[in-house]
mmCIF file of C-alpha atoms in Angstrom:
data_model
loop_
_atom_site.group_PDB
_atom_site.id
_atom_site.type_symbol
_atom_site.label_atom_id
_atom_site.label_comp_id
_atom_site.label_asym_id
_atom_site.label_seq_id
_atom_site.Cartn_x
_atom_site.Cartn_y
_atom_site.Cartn_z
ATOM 1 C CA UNK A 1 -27.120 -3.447 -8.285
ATOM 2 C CA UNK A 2 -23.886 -1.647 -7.068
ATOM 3 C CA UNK A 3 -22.397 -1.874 -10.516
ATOM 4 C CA UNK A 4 -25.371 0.197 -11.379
ATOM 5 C CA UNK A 5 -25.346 2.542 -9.036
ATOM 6 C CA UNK A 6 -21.518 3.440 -9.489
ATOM 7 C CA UNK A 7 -21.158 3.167 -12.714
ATOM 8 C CA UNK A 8 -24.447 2.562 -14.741
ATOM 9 C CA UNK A 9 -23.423 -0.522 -16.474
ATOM 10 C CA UNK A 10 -20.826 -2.623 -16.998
ATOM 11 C CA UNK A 11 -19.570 -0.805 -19.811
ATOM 12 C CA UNK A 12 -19.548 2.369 -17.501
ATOM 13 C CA UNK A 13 -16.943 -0.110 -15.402
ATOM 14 C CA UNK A 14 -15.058 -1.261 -18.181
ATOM 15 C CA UNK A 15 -14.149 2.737 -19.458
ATOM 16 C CA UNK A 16 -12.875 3.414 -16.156
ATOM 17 C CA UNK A 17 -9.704 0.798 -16.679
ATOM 18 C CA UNK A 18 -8.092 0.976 -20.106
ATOM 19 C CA UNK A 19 -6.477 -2.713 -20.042
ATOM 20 C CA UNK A 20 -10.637 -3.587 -19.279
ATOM 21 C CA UNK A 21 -11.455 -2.210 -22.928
ATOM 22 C CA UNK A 22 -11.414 -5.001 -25.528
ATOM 23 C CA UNK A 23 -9.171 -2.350 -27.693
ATOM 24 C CA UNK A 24 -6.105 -2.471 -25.143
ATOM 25 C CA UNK A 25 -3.698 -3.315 -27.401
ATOM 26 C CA UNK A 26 -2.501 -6.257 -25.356
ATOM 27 C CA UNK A 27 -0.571 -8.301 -28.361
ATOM 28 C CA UNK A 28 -0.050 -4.968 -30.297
ATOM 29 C CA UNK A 29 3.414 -4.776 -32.460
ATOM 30 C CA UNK A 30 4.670 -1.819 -30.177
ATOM 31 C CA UNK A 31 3.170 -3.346 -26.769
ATOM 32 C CA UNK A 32 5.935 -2.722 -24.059
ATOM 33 C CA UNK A 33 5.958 -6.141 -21.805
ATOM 34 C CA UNK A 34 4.864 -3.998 -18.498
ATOM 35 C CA UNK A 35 3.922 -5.600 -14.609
ATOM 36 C CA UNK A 36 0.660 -4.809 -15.243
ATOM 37 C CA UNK A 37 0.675 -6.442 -18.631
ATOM 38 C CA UNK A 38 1.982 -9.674 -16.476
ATOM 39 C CA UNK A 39 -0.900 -9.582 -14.445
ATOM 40 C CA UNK A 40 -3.331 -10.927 -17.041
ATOM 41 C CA UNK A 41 -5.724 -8.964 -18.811
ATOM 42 C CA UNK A 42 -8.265 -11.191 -17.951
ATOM 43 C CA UNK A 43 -8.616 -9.927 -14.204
ATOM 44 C CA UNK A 44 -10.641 -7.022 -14.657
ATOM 45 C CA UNK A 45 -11.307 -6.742 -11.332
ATOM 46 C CA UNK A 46 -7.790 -5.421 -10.045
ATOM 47 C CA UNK A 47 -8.732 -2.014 -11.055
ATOM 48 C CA UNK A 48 -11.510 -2.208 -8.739
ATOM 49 C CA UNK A 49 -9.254 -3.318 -5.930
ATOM 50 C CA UNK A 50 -7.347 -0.539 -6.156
ATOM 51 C CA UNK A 51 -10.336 2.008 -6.497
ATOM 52 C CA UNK A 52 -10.932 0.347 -3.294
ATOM 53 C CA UNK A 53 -8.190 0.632 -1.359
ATOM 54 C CA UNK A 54 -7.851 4.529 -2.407
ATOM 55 C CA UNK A 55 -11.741 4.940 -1.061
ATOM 56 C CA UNK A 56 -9.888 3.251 1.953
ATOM 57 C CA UNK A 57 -7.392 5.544 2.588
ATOM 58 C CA UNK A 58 -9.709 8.689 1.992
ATOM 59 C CA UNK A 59 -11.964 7.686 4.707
ATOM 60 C CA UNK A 60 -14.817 6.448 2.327
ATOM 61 C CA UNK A 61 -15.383 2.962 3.722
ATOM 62 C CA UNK A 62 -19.132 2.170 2.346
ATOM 63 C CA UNK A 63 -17.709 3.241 -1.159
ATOM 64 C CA UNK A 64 -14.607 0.982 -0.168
ATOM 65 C CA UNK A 65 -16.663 -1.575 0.587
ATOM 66 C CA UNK A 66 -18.969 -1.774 -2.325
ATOM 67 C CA UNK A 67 -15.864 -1.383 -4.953
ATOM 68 C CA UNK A 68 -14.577 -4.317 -2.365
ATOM 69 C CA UNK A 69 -17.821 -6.751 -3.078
ATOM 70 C CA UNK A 70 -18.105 -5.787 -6.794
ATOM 71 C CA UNK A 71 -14.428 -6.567 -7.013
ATOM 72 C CA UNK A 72 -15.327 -10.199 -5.471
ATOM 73 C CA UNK A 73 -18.516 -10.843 -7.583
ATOM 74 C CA UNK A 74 -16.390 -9.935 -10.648
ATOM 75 C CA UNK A 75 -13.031 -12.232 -9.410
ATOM 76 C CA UNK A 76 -15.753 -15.173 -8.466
ATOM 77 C CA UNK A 77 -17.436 -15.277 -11.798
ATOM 78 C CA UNK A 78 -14.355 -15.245 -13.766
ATOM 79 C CA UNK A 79 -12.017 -17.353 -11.270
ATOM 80 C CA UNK A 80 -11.062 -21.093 -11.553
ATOM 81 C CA UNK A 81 -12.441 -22.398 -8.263
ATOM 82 C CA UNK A 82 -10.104 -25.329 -8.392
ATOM 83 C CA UNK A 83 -7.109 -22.549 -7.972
ATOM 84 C CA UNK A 84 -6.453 -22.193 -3.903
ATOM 85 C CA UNK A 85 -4.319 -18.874 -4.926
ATOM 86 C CA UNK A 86 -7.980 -17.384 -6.525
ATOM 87 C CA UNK A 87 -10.352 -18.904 -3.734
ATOM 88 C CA UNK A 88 -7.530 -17.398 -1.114
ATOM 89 C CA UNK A 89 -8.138 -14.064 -3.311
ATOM 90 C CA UNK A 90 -11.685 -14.227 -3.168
ATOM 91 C CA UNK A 91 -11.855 -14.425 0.571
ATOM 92 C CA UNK A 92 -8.982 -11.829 0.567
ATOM 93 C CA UNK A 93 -11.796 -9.241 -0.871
ATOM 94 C CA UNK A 94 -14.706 -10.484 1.139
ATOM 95 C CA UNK A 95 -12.461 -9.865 4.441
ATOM 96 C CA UNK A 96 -12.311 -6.298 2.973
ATOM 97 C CA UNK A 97 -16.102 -6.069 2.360
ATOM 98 C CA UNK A 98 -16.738 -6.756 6.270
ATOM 99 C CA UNK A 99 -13.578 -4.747 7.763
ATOM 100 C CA UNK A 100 -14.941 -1.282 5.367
ATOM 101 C CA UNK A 101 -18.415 -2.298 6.723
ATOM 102 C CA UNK A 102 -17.219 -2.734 9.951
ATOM 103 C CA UNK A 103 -15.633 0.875 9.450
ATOM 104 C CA UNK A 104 -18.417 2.310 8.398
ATOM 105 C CA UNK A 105 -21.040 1.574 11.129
ATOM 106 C CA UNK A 106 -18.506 2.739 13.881
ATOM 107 C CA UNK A 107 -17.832 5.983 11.898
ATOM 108 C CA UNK A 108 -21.829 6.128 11.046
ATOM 109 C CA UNK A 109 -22.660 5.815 15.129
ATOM 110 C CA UNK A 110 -19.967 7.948 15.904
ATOM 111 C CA UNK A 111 -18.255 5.158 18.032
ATOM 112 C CA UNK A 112 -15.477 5.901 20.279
ATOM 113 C CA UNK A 113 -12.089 5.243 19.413
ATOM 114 C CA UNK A 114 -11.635 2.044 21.658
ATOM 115 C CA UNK A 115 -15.163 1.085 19.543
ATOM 116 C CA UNK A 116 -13.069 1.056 16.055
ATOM 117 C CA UNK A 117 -12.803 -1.776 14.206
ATOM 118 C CA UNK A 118 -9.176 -3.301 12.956
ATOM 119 C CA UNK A 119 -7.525 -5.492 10.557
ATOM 120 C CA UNK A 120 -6.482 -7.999 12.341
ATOM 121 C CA UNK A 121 -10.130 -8.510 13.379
ATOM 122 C CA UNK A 122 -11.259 -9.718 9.724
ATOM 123 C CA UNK A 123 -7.733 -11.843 9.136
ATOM 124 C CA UNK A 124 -6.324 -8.551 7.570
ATOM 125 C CA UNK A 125 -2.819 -7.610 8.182
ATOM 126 C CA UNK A 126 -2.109 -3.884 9.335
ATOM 127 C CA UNK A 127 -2.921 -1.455 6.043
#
């Protein structure tokens, strides 16, 4: 449903992230060995991560938070569960889901600043 809404289809999630594209010349001739390279093509859903943690820092936590639980949908379907570093990633993002959520009711109720919500409440360090 929130793939849909944000970006109409998959497809419409895949064109926003050039190494997502089945093109991306990952074992291309003149493909320069890069840190992003080294981060495996397969995890398409890093690119979401960090359109999530830029809706973060511009205030936008429901946007945040829904790039946040598409980011986890995509990361649990394509995960190995048996790998602790991937389940640890997993609940990583969910944390995320609940802290923007979290952010967004206060700022939607128009909470007081004692009221806000934190990190370290969801097991997040300081951003």
């Amino acid at each position: 449903m929130l793939i849909k809404e944000h970006f109409g289809n998959p497809g419409g999630l895949t064109r926003q992230f050039p190494y997502m594209k089945s093109t991306f010349p990952w074992k291309d001739e003149d493909f320069i060995l890069t840190a992003e390279a080294l981060a495996n093509p397969d995890n398409k859903y890093h690119g979401l991560e960090r359109l999530a943690e830029e809706s973060h820092r511009a205030g936008s936590w429901q946007l945040a938070g829904e790039y946040w639980l598409i980011a986890a949908g995509w990361r649990r379907n394509t995960m190995d569960a048996n790998n602790e570093h991937h389940q640890e990633a997993l609940q990583f993002a969910l944390r995320h889901v609940e802290y923007n959520r979290a952010l967004a009711e206060w700022k939607k109720k128009k909470l007081s600043r004692n009221a806000m919500p934190y990190p370290e409440l969801f097991g997040l360090a300081d951003d």
